[in-house]
C-alpha positions as YAML, in Angstrom:
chain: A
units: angstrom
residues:
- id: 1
  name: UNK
  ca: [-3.69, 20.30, -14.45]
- id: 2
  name: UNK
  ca: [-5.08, 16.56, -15.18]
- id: 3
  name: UNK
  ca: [-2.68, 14.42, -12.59]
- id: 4
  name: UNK
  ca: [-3.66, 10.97, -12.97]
- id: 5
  name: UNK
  ca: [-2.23, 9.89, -9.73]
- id: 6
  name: UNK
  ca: [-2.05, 13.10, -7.05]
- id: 7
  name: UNK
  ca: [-0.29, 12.92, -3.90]
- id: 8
  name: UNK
  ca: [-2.08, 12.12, -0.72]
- id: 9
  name: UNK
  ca: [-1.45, 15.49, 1.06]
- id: 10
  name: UNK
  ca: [-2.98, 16.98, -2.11]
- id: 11
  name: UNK
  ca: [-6.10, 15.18, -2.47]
- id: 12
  name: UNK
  ca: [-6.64, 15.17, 1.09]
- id: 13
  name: UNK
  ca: [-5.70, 18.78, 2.13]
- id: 14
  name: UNK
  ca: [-8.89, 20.13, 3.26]
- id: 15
  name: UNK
  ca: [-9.07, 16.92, 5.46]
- id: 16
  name: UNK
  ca: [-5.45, 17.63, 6.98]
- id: 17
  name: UNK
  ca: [-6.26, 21.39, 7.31]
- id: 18
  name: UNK
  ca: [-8.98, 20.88, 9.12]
- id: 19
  name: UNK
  ca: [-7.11, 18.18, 11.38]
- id: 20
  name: UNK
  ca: [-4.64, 20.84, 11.87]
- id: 21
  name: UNK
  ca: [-6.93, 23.44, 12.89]
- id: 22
  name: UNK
  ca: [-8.67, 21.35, 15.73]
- id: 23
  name: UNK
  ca: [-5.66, 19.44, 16.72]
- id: 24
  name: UNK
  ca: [-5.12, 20.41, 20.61]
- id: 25
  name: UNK
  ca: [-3.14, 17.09, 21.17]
- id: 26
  name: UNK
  ca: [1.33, 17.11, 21.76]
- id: 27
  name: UNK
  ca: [2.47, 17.40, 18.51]
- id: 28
  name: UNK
  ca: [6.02, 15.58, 18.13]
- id: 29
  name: UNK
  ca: [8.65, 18.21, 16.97]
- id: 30
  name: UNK
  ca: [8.19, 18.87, 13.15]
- id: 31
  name: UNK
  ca: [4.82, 17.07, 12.69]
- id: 32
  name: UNK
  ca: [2.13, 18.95, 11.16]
- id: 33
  name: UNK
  ca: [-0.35, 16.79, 13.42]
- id: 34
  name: UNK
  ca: [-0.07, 15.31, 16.80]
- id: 35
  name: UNK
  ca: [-0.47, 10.98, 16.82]
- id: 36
  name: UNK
  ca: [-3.60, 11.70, 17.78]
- id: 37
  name: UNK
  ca: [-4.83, 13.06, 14.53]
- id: 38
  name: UNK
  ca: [-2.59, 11.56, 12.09]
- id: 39
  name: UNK
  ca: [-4.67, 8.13, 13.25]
- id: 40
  name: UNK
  ca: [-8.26, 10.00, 13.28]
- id: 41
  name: UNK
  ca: [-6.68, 10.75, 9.37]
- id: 42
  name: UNK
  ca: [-6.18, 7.07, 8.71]
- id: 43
  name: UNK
  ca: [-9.29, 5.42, 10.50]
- id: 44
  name: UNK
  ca: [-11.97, 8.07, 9.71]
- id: 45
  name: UNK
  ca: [-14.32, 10.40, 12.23]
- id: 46
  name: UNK
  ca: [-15.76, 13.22, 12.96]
- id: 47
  name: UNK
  ca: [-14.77, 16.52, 14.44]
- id: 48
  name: UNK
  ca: [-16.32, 18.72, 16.65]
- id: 49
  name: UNK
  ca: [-16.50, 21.81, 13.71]
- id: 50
  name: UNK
  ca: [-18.57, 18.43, 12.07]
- id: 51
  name: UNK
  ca: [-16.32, 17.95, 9.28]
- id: 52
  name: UNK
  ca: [-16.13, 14.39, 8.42]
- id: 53
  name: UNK
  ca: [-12.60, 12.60, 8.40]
- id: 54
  name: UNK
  ca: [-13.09, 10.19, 5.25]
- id: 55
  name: UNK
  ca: [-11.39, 6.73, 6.61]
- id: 56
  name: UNK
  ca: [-8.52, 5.58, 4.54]
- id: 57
  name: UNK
  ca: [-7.66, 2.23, 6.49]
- id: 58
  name: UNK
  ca: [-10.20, -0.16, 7.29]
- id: 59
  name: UNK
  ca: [-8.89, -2.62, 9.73]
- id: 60
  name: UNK
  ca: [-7.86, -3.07, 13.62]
- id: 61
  name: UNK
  ca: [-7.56, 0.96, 14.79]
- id: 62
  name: UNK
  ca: [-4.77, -0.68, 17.36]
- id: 63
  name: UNK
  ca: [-2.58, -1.54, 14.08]
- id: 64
  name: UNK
  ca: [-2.54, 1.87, 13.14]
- id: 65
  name: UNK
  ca: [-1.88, 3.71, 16.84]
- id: 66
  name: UNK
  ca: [1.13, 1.33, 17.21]
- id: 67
  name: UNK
  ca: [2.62, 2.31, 13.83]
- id: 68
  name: UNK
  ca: [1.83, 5.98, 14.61]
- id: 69
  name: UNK
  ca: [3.64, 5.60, 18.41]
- id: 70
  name: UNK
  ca: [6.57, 3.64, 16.53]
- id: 71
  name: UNK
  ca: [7.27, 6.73, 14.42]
- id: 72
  name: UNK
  ca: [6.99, 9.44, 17.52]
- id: 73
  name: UNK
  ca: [10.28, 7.37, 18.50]
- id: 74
  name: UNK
  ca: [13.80, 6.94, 17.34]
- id: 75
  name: UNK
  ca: [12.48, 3.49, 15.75]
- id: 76
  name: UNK
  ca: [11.93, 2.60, 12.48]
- id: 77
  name: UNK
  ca: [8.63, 1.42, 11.30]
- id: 78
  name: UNK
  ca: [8.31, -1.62, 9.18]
- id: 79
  name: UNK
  ca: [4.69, -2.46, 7.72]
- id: 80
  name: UNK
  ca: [4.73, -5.95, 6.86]
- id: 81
  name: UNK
  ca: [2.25, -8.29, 4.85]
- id: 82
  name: UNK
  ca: [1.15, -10.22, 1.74]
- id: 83
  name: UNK
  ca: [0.18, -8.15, -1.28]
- id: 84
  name: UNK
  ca: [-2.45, -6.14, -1.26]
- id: 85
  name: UNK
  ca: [-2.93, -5.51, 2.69]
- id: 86
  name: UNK
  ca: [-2.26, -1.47, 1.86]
- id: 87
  name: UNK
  ca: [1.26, -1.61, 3.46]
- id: 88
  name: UNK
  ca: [1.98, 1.22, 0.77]
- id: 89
  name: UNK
  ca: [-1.50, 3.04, 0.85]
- id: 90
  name: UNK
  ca: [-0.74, 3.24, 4.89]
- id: 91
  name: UNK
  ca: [2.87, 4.24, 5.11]
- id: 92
  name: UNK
  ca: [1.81, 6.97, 2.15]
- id: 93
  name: UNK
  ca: [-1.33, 8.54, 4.41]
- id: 94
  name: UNK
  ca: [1.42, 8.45, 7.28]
- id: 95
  name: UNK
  ca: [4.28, 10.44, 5.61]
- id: 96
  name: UNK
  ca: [1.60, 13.20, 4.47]
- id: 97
  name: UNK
  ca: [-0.21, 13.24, 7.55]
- id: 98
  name: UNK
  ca: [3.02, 13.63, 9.71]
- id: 99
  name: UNK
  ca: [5.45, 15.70, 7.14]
- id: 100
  name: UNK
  ca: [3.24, 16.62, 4.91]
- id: 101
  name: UNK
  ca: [4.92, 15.13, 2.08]
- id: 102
  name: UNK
  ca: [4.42, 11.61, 1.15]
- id: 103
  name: UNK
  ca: [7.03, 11.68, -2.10]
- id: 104
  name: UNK
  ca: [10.40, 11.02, -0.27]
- id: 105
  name: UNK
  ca: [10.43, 7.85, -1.50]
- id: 106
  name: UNK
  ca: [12.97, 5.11, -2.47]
- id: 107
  name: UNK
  ca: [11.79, 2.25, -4.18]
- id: 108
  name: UNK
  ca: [13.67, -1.40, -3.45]
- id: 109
  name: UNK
  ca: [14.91, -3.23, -6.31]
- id: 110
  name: UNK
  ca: [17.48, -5.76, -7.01]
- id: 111
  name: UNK
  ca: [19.90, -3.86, -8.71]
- id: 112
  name: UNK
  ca: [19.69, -0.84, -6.41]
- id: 113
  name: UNK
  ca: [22.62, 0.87, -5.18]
- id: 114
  name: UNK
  ca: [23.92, 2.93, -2.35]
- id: 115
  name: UNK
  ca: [23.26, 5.73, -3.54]
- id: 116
  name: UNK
  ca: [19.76, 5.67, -3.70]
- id: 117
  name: UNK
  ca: [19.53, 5.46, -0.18]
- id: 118
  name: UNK
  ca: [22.94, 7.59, 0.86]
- id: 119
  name: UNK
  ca: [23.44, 10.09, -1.75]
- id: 120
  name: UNK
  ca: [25.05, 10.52, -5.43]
- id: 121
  name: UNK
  ca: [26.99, 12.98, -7.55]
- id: 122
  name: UNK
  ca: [26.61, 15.56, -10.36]
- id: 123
  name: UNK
  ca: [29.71, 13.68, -12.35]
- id: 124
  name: UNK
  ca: [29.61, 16.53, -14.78]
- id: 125
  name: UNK
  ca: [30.84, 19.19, -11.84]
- id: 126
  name: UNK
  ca: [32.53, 16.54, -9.55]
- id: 127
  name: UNK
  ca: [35.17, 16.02, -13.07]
- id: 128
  name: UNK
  ca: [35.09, 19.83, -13.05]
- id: 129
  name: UNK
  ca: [35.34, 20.94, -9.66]
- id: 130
  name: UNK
  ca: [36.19, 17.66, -7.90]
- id: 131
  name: UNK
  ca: [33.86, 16.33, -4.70]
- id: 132
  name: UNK
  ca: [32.00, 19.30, -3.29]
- id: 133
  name: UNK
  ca: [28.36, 20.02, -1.88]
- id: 134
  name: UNK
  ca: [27.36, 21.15, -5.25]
- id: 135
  name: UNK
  ca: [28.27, 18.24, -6.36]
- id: 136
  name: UNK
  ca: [26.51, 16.13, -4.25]
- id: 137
  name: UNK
  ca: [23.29, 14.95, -5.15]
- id: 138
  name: UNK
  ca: [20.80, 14.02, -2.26]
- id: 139
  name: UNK
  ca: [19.00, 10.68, -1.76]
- id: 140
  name: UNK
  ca: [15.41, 10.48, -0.67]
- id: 141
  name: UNK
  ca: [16.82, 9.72, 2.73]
- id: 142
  name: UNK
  ca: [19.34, 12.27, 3.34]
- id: 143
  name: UNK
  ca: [16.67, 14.95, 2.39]
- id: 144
  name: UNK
  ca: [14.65, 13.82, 4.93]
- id: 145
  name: UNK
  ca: [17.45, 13.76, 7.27]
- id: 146
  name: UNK
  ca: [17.75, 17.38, 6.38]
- id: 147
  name: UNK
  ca: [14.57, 18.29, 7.38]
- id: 148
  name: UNK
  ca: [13.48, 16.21, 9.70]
- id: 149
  name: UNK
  ca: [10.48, 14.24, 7.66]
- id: 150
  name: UNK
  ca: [9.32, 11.00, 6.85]
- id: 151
  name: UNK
  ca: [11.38, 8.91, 4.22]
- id: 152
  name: UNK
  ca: [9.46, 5.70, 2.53]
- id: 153
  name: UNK
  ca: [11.65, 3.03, 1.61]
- id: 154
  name: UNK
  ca: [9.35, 0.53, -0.33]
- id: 155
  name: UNK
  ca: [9.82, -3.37, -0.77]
- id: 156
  name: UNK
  ca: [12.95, -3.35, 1.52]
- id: 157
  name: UNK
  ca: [13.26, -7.19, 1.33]
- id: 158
  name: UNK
  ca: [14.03, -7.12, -2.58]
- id: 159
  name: UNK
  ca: [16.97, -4.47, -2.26]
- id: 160
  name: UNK
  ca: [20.47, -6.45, -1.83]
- id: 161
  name: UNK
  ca: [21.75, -7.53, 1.55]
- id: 162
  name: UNK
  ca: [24.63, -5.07, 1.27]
- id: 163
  name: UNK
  ca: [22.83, -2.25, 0.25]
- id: 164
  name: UNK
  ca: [20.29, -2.41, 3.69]
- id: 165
  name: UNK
  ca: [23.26, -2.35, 5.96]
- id: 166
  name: UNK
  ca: [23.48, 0.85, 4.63]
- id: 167
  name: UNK
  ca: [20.58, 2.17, 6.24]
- id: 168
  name: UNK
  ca: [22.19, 0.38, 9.95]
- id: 169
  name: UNK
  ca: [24.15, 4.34, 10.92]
- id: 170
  name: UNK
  ca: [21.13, 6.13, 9.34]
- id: 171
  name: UNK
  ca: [18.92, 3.82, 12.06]
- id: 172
  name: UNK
  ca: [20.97, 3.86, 14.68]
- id: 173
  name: UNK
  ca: [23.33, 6.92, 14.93]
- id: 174
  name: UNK
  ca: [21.20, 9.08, 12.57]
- id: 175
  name: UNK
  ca: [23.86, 10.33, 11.21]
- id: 176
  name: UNK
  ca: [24.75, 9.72, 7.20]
- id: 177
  name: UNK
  ca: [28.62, 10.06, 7.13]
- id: 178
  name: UNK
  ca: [29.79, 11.91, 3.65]
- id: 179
  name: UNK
  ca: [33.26, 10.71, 3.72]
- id: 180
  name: UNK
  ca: [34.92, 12.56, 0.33]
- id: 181
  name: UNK
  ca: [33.80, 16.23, 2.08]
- id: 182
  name: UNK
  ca: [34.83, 14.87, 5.64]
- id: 183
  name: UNK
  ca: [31.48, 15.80, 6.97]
- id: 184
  name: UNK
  ca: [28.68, 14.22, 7.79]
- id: 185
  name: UNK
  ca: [24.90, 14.83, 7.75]
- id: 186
  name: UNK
  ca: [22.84, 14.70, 11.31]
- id: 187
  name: UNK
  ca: [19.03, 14.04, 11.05]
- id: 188
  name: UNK
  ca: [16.68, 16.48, 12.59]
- id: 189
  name: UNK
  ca: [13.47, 16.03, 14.75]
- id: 190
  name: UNK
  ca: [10.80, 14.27, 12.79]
- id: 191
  name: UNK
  ca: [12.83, 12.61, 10.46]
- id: 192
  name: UNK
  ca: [11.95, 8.92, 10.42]
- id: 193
  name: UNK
  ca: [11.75, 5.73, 8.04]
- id: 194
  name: UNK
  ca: [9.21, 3.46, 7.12]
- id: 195
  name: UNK
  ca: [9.00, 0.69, 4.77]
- id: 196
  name: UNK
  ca: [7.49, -2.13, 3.37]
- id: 197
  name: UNK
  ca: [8.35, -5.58, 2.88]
- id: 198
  name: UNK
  ca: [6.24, -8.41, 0.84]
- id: 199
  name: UNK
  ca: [5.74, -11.90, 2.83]
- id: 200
  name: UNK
  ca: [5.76, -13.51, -0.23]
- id: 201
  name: UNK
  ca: [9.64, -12.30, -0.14]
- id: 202
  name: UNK
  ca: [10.72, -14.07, 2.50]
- id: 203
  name: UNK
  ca: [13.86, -15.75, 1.36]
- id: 204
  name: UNK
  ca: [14.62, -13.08, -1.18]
- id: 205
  name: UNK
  ca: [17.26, -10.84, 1.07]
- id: 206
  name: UNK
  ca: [16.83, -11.43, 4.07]
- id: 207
  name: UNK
  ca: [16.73, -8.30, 6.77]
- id: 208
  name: UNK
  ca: [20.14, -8.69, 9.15]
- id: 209
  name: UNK
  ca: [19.58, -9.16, 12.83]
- id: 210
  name: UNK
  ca: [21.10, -5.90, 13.01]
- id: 211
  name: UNK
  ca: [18.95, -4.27, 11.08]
- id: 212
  name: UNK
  ca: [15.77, -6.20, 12.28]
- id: 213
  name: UNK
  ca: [16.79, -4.19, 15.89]
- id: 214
  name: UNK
  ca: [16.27, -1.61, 14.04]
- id: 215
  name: UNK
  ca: [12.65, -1.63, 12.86]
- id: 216
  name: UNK
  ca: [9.36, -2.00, 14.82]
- id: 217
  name: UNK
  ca: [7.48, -4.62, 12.80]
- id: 218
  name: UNK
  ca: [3.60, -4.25, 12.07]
- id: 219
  name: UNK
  ca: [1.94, -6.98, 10.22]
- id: 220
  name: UNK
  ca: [-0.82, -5.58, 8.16]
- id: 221
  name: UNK
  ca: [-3.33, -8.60, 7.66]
- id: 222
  name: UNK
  ca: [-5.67, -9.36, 5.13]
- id: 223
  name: UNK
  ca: [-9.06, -8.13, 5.76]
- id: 224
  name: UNK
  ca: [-11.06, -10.44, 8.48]
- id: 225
  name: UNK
  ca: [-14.12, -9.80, 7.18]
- id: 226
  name: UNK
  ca: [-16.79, -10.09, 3.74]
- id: 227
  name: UNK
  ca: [-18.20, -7.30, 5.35]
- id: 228
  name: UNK
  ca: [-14.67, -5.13, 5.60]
- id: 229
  name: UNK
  ca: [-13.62, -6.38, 2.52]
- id: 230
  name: UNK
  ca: [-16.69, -5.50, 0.30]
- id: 231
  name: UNK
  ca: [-16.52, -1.82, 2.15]
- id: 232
  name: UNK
  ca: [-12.79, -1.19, 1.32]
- id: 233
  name: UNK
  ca: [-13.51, -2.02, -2.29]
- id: 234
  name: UNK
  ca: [-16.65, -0.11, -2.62]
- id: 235
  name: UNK
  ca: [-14.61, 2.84, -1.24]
- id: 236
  name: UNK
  ca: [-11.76, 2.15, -3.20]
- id: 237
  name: UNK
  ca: [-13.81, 1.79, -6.19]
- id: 238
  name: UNK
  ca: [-15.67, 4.81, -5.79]
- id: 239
  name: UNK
  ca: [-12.37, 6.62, -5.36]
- id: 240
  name: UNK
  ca: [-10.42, 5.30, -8.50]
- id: 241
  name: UNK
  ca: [-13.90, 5.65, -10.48]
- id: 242
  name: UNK
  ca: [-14.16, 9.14, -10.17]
- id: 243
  name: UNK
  ca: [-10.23, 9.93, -11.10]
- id: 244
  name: UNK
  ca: [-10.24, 7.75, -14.24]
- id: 245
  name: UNK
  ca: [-13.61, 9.08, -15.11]
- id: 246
  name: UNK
  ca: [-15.15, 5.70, -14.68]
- id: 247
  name: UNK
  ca: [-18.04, 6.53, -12.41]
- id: 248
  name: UNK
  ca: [-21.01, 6.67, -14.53]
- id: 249
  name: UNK
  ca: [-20.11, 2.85, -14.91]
- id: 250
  name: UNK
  ca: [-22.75, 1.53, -12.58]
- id: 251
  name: UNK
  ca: [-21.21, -0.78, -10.15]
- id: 252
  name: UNK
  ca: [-23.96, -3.03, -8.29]
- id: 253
  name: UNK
  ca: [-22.80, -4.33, -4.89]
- id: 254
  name: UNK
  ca: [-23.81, -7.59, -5.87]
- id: 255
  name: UNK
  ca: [-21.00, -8.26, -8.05]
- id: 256
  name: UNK
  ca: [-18.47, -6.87, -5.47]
- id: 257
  name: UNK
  ca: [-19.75, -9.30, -3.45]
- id: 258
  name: UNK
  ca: [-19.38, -12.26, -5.71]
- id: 259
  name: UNK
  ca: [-15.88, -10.77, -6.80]
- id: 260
  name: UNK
  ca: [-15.11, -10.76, -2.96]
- id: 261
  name: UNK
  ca: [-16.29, -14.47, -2.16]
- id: 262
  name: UNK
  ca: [-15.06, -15.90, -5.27]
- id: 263
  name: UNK
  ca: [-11.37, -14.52, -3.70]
- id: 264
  name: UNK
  ca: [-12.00, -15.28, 0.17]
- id: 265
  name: UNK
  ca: [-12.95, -18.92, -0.88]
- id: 266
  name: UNK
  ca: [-9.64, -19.41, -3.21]
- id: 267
  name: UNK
  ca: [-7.49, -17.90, -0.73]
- id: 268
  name: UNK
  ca: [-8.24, -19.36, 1.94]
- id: 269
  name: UNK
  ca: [-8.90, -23.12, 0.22]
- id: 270
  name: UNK
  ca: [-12.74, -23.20, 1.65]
- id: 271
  name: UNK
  ca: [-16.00, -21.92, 0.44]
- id: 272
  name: UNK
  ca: [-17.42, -19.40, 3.13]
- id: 273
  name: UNK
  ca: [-19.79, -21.55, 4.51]
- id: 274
  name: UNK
  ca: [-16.78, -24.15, 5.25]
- id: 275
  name: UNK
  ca: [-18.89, -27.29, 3.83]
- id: 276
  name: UNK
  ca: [-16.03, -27.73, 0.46]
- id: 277
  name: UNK
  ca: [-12.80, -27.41, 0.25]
- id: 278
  name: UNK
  ca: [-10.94, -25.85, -2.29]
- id: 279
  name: UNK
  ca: [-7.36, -25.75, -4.11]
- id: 280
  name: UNK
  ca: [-5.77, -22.51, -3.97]
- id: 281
  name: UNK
  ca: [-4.24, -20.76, -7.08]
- id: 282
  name: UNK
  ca: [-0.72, -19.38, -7.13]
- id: 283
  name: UNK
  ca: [-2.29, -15.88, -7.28]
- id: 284
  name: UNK
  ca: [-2.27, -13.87, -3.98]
- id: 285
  name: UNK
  ca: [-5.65, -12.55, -4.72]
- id: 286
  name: UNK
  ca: [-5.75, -9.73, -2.70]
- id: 287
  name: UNK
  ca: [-8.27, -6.95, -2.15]
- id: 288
  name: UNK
  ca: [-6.18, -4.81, -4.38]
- id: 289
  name: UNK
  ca: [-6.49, -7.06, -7.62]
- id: 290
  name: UNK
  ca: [-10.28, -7.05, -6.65]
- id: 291
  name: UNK
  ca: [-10.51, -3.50, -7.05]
- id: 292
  name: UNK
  ca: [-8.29, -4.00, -10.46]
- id: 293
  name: UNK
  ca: [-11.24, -6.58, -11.28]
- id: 294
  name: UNK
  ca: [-13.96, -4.36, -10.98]
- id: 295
  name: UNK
  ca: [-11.67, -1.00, -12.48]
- id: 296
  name: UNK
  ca: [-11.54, -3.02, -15.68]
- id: 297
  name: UNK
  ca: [-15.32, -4.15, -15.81]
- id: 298
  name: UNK
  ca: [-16.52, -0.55, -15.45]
- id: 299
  name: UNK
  ca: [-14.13, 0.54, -17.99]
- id: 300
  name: UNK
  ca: [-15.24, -2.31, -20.37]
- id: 301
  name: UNK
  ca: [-19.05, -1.59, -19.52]
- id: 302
  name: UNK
  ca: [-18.78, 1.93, -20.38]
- id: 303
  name: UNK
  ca: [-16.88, 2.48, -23.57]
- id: 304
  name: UNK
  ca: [-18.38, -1.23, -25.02]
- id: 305
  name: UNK
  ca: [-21.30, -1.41, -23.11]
- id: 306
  name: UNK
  ca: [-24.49, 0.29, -21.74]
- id: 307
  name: UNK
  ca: [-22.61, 1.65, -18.62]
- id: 308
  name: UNK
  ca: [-23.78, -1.01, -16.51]
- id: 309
  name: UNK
  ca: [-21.23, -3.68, -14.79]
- id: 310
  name: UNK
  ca: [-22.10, -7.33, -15.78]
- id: 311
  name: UNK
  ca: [-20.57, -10.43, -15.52]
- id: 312
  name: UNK
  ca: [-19.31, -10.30, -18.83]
- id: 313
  name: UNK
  ca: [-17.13, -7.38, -17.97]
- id: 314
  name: UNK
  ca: [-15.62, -9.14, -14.94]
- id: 315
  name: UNK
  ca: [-15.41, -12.22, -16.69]
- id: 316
  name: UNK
  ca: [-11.69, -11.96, -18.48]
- id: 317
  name: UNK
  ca: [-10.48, -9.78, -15.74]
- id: 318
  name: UNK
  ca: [-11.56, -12.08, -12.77]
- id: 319
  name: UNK
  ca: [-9.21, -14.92, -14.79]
- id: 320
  name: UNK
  ca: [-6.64, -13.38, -16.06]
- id: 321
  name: UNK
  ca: [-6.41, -12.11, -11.85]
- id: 322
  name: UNK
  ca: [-6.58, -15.62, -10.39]
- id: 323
  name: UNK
  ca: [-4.64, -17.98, -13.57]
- id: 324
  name: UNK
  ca: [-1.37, -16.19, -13.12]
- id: 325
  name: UNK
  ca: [0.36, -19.87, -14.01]
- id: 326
  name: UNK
  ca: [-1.77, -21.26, -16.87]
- id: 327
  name: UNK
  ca: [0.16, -24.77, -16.02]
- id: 328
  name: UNK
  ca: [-0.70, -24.68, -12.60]
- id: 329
  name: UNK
  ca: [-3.49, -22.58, -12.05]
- id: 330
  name: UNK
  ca: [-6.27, -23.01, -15.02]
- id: 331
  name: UNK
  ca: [-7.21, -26.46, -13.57]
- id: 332
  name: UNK
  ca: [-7.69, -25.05, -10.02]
- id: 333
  name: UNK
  ca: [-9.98, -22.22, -11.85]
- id: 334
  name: UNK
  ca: [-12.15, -24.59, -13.75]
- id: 335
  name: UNK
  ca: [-12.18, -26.84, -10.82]
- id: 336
  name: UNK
  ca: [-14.12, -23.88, -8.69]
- id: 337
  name: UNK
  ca: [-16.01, -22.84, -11.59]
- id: 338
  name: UNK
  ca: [-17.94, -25.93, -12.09]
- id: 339
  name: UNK
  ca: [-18.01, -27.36, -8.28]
- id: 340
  name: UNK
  ca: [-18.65, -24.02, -6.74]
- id: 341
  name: UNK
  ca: [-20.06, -21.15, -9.62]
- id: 342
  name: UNK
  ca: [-21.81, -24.03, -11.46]
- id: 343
  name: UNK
  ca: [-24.12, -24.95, -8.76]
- id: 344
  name: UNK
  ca: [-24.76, -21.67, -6.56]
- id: 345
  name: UNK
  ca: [-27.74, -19.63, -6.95]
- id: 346
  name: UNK
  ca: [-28.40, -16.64, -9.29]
- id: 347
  name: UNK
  ca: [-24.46, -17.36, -10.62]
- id: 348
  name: UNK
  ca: [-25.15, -18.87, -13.63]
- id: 349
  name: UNK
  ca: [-24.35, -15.56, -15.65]
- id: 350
  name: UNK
  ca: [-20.97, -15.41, -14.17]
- id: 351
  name: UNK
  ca: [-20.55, -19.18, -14.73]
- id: 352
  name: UNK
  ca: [-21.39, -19.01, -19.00]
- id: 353
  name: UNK
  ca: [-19.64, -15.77, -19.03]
- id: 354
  name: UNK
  ca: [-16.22, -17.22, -17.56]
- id: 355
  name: UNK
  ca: [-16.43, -20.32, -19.37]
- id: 356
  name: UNK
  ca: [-16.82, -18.63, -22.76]
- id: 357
  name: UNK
  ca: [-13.74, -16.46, -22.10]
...
């Protein structure tokens, strides 16, 4: 079966079998790996049968053995960070390497309800049979609950204020009270939470102090390095090539690196070498709309082109990624095309190619 988008534990399995099989480390009750391995699964390595562990987070190992230690408690984990720092890649890799099952998943919106993270009804038999537990229709969270595994819970700062103090008896008690069948539901070992919030949300809805108790906060940051950041996209692009059946679309390292410094300089307002400063866009440009970038060139380049990436594929892509607010940013764009791209050496492709559209 063709799945455009498989689950982590599926397209990793052999990795996580293997884990499992050497594993000699505590494993907390109901993990399928001990902390140990679950971060060996994130950050990469080797094992002694020499099976290599394919890295799926490249950044500070310490990030990722704090997150892992947070979860082996009775605290929350909360991965926070602009856009694009893999808060959702990471707590996905998590929930599959620790329940094996990455799709509990509740995703935060505006007009979400309680029920998506307590639990619903079958209206058809609750009308017919009145409130019952066949009746009852289980959230993401409560099944998790149930047996004791990981529950995502993405973009928590967009879901309404009254709907997170929801989640304050789940946190704290671990209970979920079902008050129509005077029962109530009590969490089992391994059953934890973690989610994701945007700092570009700040402002949005607020977490409560009491729910903030509730979480241990990680900040995922943005990659610290040209170096890191060109190797998470190569991977990344690699990865994605091969499941849309992109990767005969030659990809020369070249342009990921000029994709990567054109979006290090306009993020951070400086070319690298720190002699101009620049104006930022409204765009976050992340590493993830760097991989789009490059996605779309090799896509362009192999059903219009000759199957290898120029600057003429990038070209709309790489715009239509950093002018987000054609008021505000198209003059910040041109501005960096002709004081920056104009003038640097062996850019004057990308420079014609971007000014012609």
């Amino acid at each position: 079966m063709d799945i455009l988008r498989p689950h982590a534990e599926n397209i990793y399995a052999a990795e996580l079998t293997a884990l499992a099989a050497a594993d000699q480390h505590t494993r907390p009750r109901n993990w399928k790996l001990s902390p140990w391995a679950v971060v060996t699964y994130l950050m990469g390595g080797k094992l002694d049968s020499g099976e290599e562990i394919t890295p799926k987070y490249f950044g500070q190992r310490r990030l990722i053995e704090v997150a892992v230690a947070t979860l082996a408690t009775d605290r929350a984990l909360l991965l926070m960070g602009v856009p694009g720092t893999a808060k959702t890649w990471v707590s996905e890799h998590l929930a599959a390497a620790i329940s094996g099952d990455s799709t509990l998943l509740v995703q935060g919106t505006a007009g979400m309800s309680e029920d998506a993270l307590r639990y619903g009804w079958n209206y058809a038999r609750l009308l017919a049979e009145g409130p019952s537990e066949k009746a009852l229709v289980a959230s993401p969270v409560m099944h998790g609950m149930q047996h004791g595994a990981i529950v995502r819970i993405e973009e928590l700062t967009r879901v309404p204020s009254d709907v997170q103090d929801a989640l304050i008896t789940i946190l704290s008690e671990k209970t979920l009270p079902i008050p129509e069948l005077n029962t109530e539901v009590q969490a089992m070992r391994g059953f934890n939470i973690i989610a994701t919030a945007n700092d570009r949300d700040r402002g949005v809805n607020e977490l409560s102090s009491a729910l903030q108790r509730r979480f241990n906060t990680v900040v995922l940051p943005l990659p610290s390095s040209m170096e890191e950041e060109v190797e998470i996209v190569q991977t990344r692009v690699s990865q994605l090539g091969k499941a849309l059946d992109l990767a005969e679309a030659k990809v020369p390292s070249e342009e990921i690196r000029r994709l990567v410094t054109i979006f290090r300089e306009l993020r951070s307002g400086r070319t690298e070498d720190g002699k101009l400063k620049l104006k930022s866009p409204t765009a976050t440009l992340s590493t993830a709309e760097v991989i789009s970038v490059v996605n779309s060139g090799q896509a362009l380049c192999l059903h219009f082109g000759d199957g290898q990436l120029r600057a003429r594929d990038l070209a709309s892509s790489l715009t239509g990624a950093i002018v987000k607010d054609t008021a505000l940013d198209t003059e910040v764009w041109q501005e960096y095309l002709e004081t920056v791209v104009k003038g640097r050496e062996g850019w004057q492709d990308l420079y014609r190619a971007c000014k012609e559209g």
